[in-house]
Coordinates of C-alpha atoms in Angstrom, one line a residue:
X598 CA 73.9 36.3 -91.7
X599 CA 77.2 34.3 -93.5
X600 CA 77.1 30.9 -91.3
X601 CA 76.9 27.6 -92.6
X602 CA 73.4 26.4 -93.4
X603 CA 72.5 22.7 -94.1
X604 CA 71.7 23.2 -97.9
X605 CA 74.4 25.7 -98.6
X606 CA 77.5 24.6 -101.1
X607 CA 79.4 25.0 -98.3
X608 CA 78.1 22.6 -96.3
X609 CA 78.8 20.0 -99.3
X610 CA 82.3 20.7 -99.0
X611 CA 84.1 19.4 -95.8
X612 CA 86.3 21.7 -93.6
X613 CA 89.6 21.5 -93.1
X614 CA 91.1 19.6 -90.1
X615 CA 91.1 21.5 -86.9
X616 CA 92.5 20.9 -83.5
X617 CA 89.4 19.2 -82.4
X618 CA 88.3 17.5 -85.4
X619 CA 88.6 13.6 -84.4
X620 CA 90.3 11.0 -86.3
X621 CA 87.1 8.9 -86.5
X622 CA 84.1 10.3 -88.1
X623 CA 82.2 8.1 -86.6
X624 CA 79.4 9.3 -84.4
X625 CA 79.6 9.6 -80.8
X626 CA 77.3 8.0 -78.5
X627 CA 74.9 10.5 -76.6
X628 CA 74.8 10.6 -72.8
X629 CA 72.6 9.5 -70.5
X630 CA 70.8 11.6 -67.9
X631 CA 73.6 10.6 -65.5
X632 CA 76.3 11.4 -67.6
X633 CA 75.3 14.6 -68.5
X634 CA 74.6 15.4 -64.6
X635 CA 78.4 14.7 -64.2
X636 CA 79.4 16.8 -67.4
X637 CA 77.7 19.8 -65.7
X638 CA 79.3 19.2 -62.6
X639 CA 83.0 18.7 -63.8
X640 CA 82.3 22.4 -66.0
X641 CA 81.1 24.5 -63.7
X642 CA 82.9 23.0 -60.0
X643 CA 86.4 24.6 -60.2
X644 CA 89.0 27.0 -58.3
X645 CA 86.3 29.2 -57.4
X646 CA 85.4 26.4 -54.1
X647 CA 88.6 27.1 -53.0
X648 CA 87.4 30.9 -52.1
X649 CA 84.1 30.7 -51.2
X650 CA 85.2 30.2 -47.2
X651 CA 87.1 33.7 -47.4
X652 CA 84.2 35.1 -49.8
X653 CA 82.3 34.0 -46.5
X654 CA 83.7 35.7 -44.4
X655 CA 84.2 39.2 -45.7
X656 CA 80.4 39.4 -46.9
X657 CA 78.6 37.1 -44.1
X658 CA 77.6 33.8 -44.1
X659 CA 73.7 33.7 -44.7
X660 CA 74.9 37.1 -47.5
X661 CA 76.9 34.4 -49.0
X662 CA 74.6 31.7 -48.7
X663 CA 71.6 34.0 -50.1
X664 CA 74.6 35.0 -53.3
X665 CA 75.0 31.6 -53.9
X666 CA 71.7 30.3 -54.3
X667 CA 70.7 33.4 -56.3
X668 CA 73.5 33.3 -58.3
X669 CA 72.9 29.9 -59.4
X670 CA 69.2 30.4 -60.4
X671 CA 70.3 32.9 -62.5
X672 CA 73.6 31.3 -64.0
X673 CA 71.0 28.2 -65.0
X674 CA 68.5 30.8 -66.6
X675 CA 70.6 32.3 -68.8
X676 CA 72.5 28.9 -70.0
X677 CA 68.7 27.6 -70.9
X678 CA 68.4 30.9 -72.8
X679 CA 71.7 29.9 -74.3
X680 CA 70.0 26.9 -74.9
X681 CA 66.3 28.1 -76.5
X682 CA 68.0 30.3 -78.5
X683 CA 70.3 27.8 -80.9
X684 CA 66.9 25.2 -81.3
X685 CA 65.5 28.2 -82.3
X686 CA 67.6 29.5 -85.0
X687 CA 68.4 25.6 -85.8
X688 CA 64.8 24.9 -86.2
X689 CA 63.4 27.9 -88.1
X690 CA 66.2 29.6 -90.2
X691 CA 68.1 26.4 -90.5
X692 CA 71.0 27.0 -89.1
X693 CA 73.6 24.1 -88.3
X694 CA 76.3 23.5 -87.0
X695 CA 76.2 26.3 -84.1
X696 CA 78.2 23.9 -81.6
X697 CA 79.0 27.0 -79.3
X698 CA 78.9 29.9 -77.5
X699 CA 81.3 31.6 -79.8
X700 CA 79.3 29.6 -82.9
X701 CA 76.1 31.5 -82.0
X702 CA 77.7 34.9 -81.3
X703 CA 78.6 34.9 -85.2
X704 CA 74.8 33.8 -86.4
X705 CA 73.4 36.5 -84.3
X706 CA 75.7 39.3 -84.6
X707 CA 78.3 38.2 -87.1
X708 CA 81.7 39.0 -86.4
X709 CA 81.2 41.3 -83.3
X710 CA 79.5 39.1 -81.6
X711 CA 81.9 35.8 -82.6
X712 CA 84.9 38.0 -81.2
X713 CA 83.1 39.2 -78.1
X714 CA 82.3 36.0 -76.7
X715 CA 85.5 34.7 -77.7
X716 CA 87.2 37.3 -76.1
X717 CA 85.5 37.0 -73.0
X718 CA 86.1 33.1 -72.8
X719 CA 89.5 33.4 -73.6
X720 CA 90.1 36.2 -70.7
X721 CA 87.9 34.0 -68.3
X722 CA 90.0 31.5 -68.9
X723 CA 93.0 32.6 -68.5
X724 CA 91.7 33.8 -65.2
X725 CA 91.0 30.1 -63.9
X726 CA 94.4 29.9 -65.1
X727 CA 95.9 32.7 -63.0
X728 CA 93.7 31.4 -59.9
X729 CA 95.1 27.8 -60.5
X730 CA 99.0 28.7 -59.9
X731 CA 97.9 31.3 -56.7
X732 CA 96.5 28.8 -55.4
X733 CA 99.1 26.5 -55.8
X734 CA 101.8 28.7 -55.2
X735 CA 100.5 29.8 -51.5
X736 CA 99.8 26.7 -50.5
X737 CA 103.2 25.3 -51.3
X738 CA 104.7 28.9 -49.9
X739 CA 103.2 27.9 -46.7
X740 CA 104.5 24.3 -46.2
X741 CA 108.2 23.8 -45.5
X742 CA 109.0 20.3 -47.3
X743 CA 112.1 19.2 -45.0
X744 CA 112.4 22.1 -43.4
X745 CA 113.2 24.4 -46.0
X746 CA 110.3 27.2 -47.3
X747 CA 110.4 29.0 -50.9
X748 CA 108.2 31.7 -52.0
X749 CA 105.4 31.9 -54.0
X750 CA 107.3 32.7 -57.3
X751 CA 109.4 29.8 -57.1
X752 CA 106.3 27.4 -56.8
X753 CA 104.4 29.2 -60.1
X754 CA 108.0 29.2 -62.2
X755 CA 108.1 25.2 -61.0
X756 CA 105.2 24.7 -62.8
X757 CA 106.1 26.4 -65.8
X758 CA 107.7 23.6 -67.7
X759 CA 105.2 21.2 -67.3
X760 CA 102.6 23.6 -68.4
X761 CA 104.5 24.1 -71.3
X762 CA 104.5 20.2 -72.3
X763 CA 100.8 20.2 -71.2
X764 CA 100.1 23.0 -73.8
X765 CA 102.0 21.2 -76.4
X766 CA 99.7 18.6 -76.8
X767 CA 97.5 19.0 -79.8
X768 CA 94.3 17.3 -78.4
X769 CA 92.3 17.5 -75.9
X770 CA 91.7 13.4 -76.2
X771 CA 95.0 12.6 -74.7
X772 CA 94.5 14.5 -71.4
X773 CA 91.2 13.3 -70.5
X774 CA 92.8 10.5 -68.2
X775 CA 94.5 13.3 -66.0
X776 CA 91.0 15.1 -65.7
X777 CA 89.5 12.2 -64.4
X778 CA 91.9 11.7 -62.0
X779 CA 92.2 15.7 -61.2
X780 CA 88.0 15.1 -60.8
X781 CA 88.4 12.2 -58.5
X782 CA 91.4 13.8 -56.3
X783 CA 89.5 17.1 -56.1
X784 CA 86.1 15.5 -54.7
X785 CA 88.3 13.6 -52.5
X786 CA 90.1 16.7 -51.2
X787 CA 86.5 18.4 -50.6
X788 CA 85.4 15.6 -48.7
X789 CA 88.2 15.9 -46.3
X790 CA 88.3 19.6 -46.3
X791 CA 84.9 19.2 -44.7
X792 CA 85.2 17.1 -42.6
X793 CA 88.3 19.3 -40.7
X794 CA 86.0 21.8 -40.7
X795 CA 83.3 20.0 -39.1
X796 CA 86.0 18.7 -36.5
X797 CA 87.7 22.1 -36.0
X798 CA 84.2 23.9 -35.3
X799 CA 83.6 21.5 -32.9
X800 CA 86.6 21.9 -31.0
X801 CA 87.0 25.9 -31.2
X802 CA 83.7 27.7 -32.1
X803 CA 84.9 31.0 -33.2
X804 CA 82.7 34.0 -33.4
X805 CA 81.2 34.8 -37.1
X806 CA 79.5 37.2 -38.8
X807 CA 76.3 36.8 -40.3
X808 CA 75.5 39.6 -42.5
X809 CA 78.1 42.2 -43.9
X810 CA 78.0 45.9 -45.1
X811 CA 77.4 46.8 -49.2
X812 CA 81.0 47.6 -49.6
X813 CA 81.5 43.8 -49.6
X814 CA 78.6 42.8 -51.0
X815 CA 79.9 43.1 -55.1
X816 CA 83.2 41.4 -53.7
X817 CA 81.5 38.6 -52.6
X818 CA 79.1 38.6 -55.5
X819 CA 82.2 38.5 -57.8
X820 CA 83.6 35.4 -56.1
X821 CA 80.0 33.5 -56.5
X822 CA 79.4 34.6 -59.9
X823 CA 83.0 33.1 -60.4
X824 CA 82.8 30.0 -58.9
X825 CA 79.4 29.0 -60.9
X826 CA 81.5 30.0 -64.5
X827 CA 80.5 27.4 -66.8
X828 CA 78.7 28.8 -69.5
X829 CA 80.7 27.7 -72.4
X830 CA 80.0 24.4 -71.7
X831 CA 76.1 24.6 -71.8
X832 CA 76.1 24.2 -75.6
X833 CA 78.5 21.6 -76.4
X834 CA 76.8 19.4 -73.1
X835 CA 73.4 19.7 -74.8
X836 CA 74.3 18.7 -78.2
X837 CA 75.7 15.0 -76.8
X838 CA 72.8 14.9 -74.4
X839 CA 70.6 11.7 -75.8
X840 CA 66.7 13.3 -73.9
X841 CA 67.3 17.4 -74.6
X842 CA 64.2 16.9 -73.3
X843 CA 65.4 16.7 -69.9
X844 CA 68.3 19.1 -70.2
X845 CA 67.0 21.8 -68.8
X846 CA 65.8 19.8 -65.5
X847 CA 69.3 18.0 -65.1
X848 CA 71.0 21.0 -65.7
X849 CA 68.5 22.8 -62.7
X850 CA 69.5 19.4 -60.5
X851 CA 72.9 19.8 -61.1
X852 CA 72.8 23.1 -60.4
X853 CA 71.0 23.2 -57.1
X854 CA 73.7 19.7 -56.4
X855 CA 76.4 22.6 -57.0
X856 CA 74.9 25.3 -54.6
X857 CA 74.5 23.1 -51.6
X858 CA 77.9 21.6 -52.1
X859 CA 79.6 25.9 -52.3
X860 CA 77.4 26.6 -49.7
X861 CA 78.4 24.1 -46.7
X862 CA 82.1 24.5 -48.0
X863 CA 82.0 28.1 -47.4
X864 CA 79.9 28.2 -44.4
X865 CA 81.9 25.3 -42.9
X866 CA 85.4 26.7 -43.7
X867 CA 84.2 30.4 -42.1
X868 CA 82.6 28.9 -38.8
X869 CA 85.5 26.6 -37.9
X870 CA 87.9 29.1 -38.2
X871 CA 86.0 32.6 -38.3
X872 CA 88.6 35.6 -38.5
X873 CA 91.3 33.7 -38.9
X874 CA 90.1 32.1 -42.3
X875 CA 92.4 33.0 -45.3
X876 CA 92.2 33.8 -48.6
X877 CA 92.7 30.1 -49.9
X878 CA 91.0 27.0 -47.4
X879 CA 93.8 24.4 -48.3
X880 CA 91.2 26.5 -77.6
X881 CA 91.8 27.6 -79.7
X882 CA 90.7 31.4 -80.3
X883 CA 91.6 34.0 -82.9
X884 CA 93.6 31.1 -85.0
X885 CA 90.4 29.5 -86.7
X886 CA 91.4 26.5 -84.3
X887 CA 95.0 25.8 -85.8
X888 CA 97.6 24.2 -83.9
X889 CA 100.3 27.2 -83.1
X890 CA 102.7 25.9 -79.9
X891 CA 103.9 28.9 -80.0
X892 CA 101.2 31.0 -78.9
X893 CA 100.2 28.4 -76.3
X894 CA 103.7 29.0 -74.9
X895 CA 103.0 32.7 -74.9
X896 CA 99.7 32.5 -73.3
X897 CA 101.5 30.2 -70.5
X898 CA 103.8 32.3 -69.8
X899 CA 101.2 35.3 -69.0
X900 CA 99.4 33.7 -67.3
X901 CA 102.6 33.0 -65.3
X902 CA 103.6 36.2 -64.5
X903 CA 100.1 37.2 -64.2
X904 CA 100.1 35.1 -61.2
X905 CA 103.6 36.2 -59.9
X906 CA 102.0 39.9 -59.6
X907 CA 98.5 39.5 -57.6
X908 CA 98.5 39.3 -54.1
X909 CA 95.1 37.8 -53.3
X910 CA 93.9 34.8 -54.3
X911 CA 90.6 35.3 -53.7
X912 CA 90.3 38.6 -54.4
X913 CA 91.5 38.0 -58.3
X914 CA 88.7 35.4 -58.5
X915 CA 86.6 38.4 -57.9
X916 CA 87.8 40.7 -59.8
X917 CA 87.3 37.7 -63.3
X918 CA 84.0 36.7 -61.4
X919 CA 82.7 41.0 -62.1
X920 CA 84.9 42.2 -64.8
X921 CA 84.0 39.1 -66.9
X922 CA 82.2 36.1 -65.8
X923 CA 79.1 38.6 -65.5
X924 CA 78.9 40.0 -69.2
X925 CA 80.0 36.4 -70.5
X926 CA 77.3 34.5 -67.9
X927 CA 74.7 37.4 -67.7
X928 CA 75.1 40.2 -70.3
X929 CA 75.5 37.8 -73.8
X930 CA 72.9 35.3 -73.5
X931 CA 70.0 37.6 -72.6
X932 CA 71.4 39.9 -75.3
X933 CA 71.1 37.8 -77.8
X934 CA 67.7 36.0 -76.6
X935 CA 66.3 39.2 -77.0
X936 CA 67.4 39.5 -80.4
X937 CA 66.2 36.3 -81.8
X938 CA 62.9 36.4 -80.2
X939 CA 62.0 39.9 -80.3
X940 CA 59.6 39.5 -82.8
X941 CA 57.5 37.3 -80.9
X942 CA 58.3 37.6 -76.8
X943 CA 55.9 39.5 -74.9
X944 CA 56.8 42.6 -72.9
X945 CA 57.3 40.6 -69.5
X946 CA 60.0 38.3 -71.4
X947 CA 61.5 41.6 -72.8
X948 CA 61.9 43.7 -69.8
X949 CA 63.3 40.1 -67.9
X950 CA 66.0 39.8 -70.5
X951 CA 67.2 43.2 -70.7
X952 CA 66.5 43.8 -67.0
X953 CA 68.8 40.5 -66.4
X954 CA 71.3 42.7 -68.9
X955 CA 71.6 45.3 -67.1
X956 CA 71.6 43.6 -63.3
X957 CA 74.9 41.8 -65.2
X958 CA 76.3 45.2 -66.4
X959 CA 75.8 47.2 -63.1
X960 CA 76.8 44.3 -61.2
X961 CA 80.4 43.7 -63.4
X962 CA 81.4 47.3 -63.5
X963 CA 80.2 48.1 -59.9
X964 CA 82.3 44.9 -58.9
X965 CA 85.2 45.6 -60.8
X966 CA 85.5 49.1 -59.4
X967 CA 85.2 48.1 -55.7
X968 CA 88.0 45.1 -56.8
X969 CA 90.5 47.3 -58.1
X970 CA 90.0 49.8 -55.2
X971 CA 90.6 47.2 -52.6
X972 CA 93.6 46.8 -54.9
X973 CA 94.6 49.7 -54.9
X974 CA 94.1 50.1 -51.1
X975 CA 96.2 46.6 -50.3
X976 CA 99.0 48.2 -53.0
X977 CA 99.6 51.5 -51.1
X978 CA 98.9 50.4 -47.1

């Protein structure tokens, strides 16, 4: 379908250098099971965990726990659908260099498939950036530094020049030390928050709700889907794994660990504060990989402007989870799997994949509608 094959003439000519092209062409060492576990954890865990206690408050802690584990299982299944689809194309059709979700979309559906994947990935990543800025702005605005308080917008604009500097770096390799430092701080902060939640809960034991109504079900589901978003990294991570036959088991173990961590964080955060729980509990797309400084800066500006006008952190997480992550994490993997395996899959597998795609569409549309209605209600009230 126009994608590079190992035997094609295009494969004989080296491609032009991209942003992610290594300076030294030596093969990189493959990841052990432990490193794969850590990489998957880093790829999945993000700002979504910060909105879980508030989501637990609105949907009920038992309902939220059930949703978290259901979303974790479905996310793992859809991630493995992408892995199986790539393996099928590479082993039977002879395709090579299917390195990303977008490449897979191009092989299966041509330019339209790549456009759909890249658009959703861009929107989801922009949404994650907006979420982080909202978190930073709201958190700093609640603090009084030397007795002086500033609005959220002040702190968001204060981050702007630093974002421009970071986004001016042409290769992500130079950001690796900062990423490792951020992961260590993230885990340490989560441990501190969990310990504080337990301490507060043992002292005051506020009343909590176990179940929420149907209107808030889609809200909590959107936050859960957002929290587990990381499907865009599954193909690169599988490629870097040494024992690929064990990748599915390692991925499942990681998702179980993350689900338990999320469940504990959300439950303890809600149990500690009850009804007083707040909404914050504490690549190159479309330019072929070319370095484009002005485009990077323009995206930073757009993301910062969006963060200024979003009224609530957890509400925005739910919107991104429903409107973007459902399609990216559930609908597209199931459809790609059906298109590649349609000639050999049984009717049960076909119905399962199509059922996942339909569920993803229904949840995405319904969740987006519910959260947009909530935004309108907040704006007018």
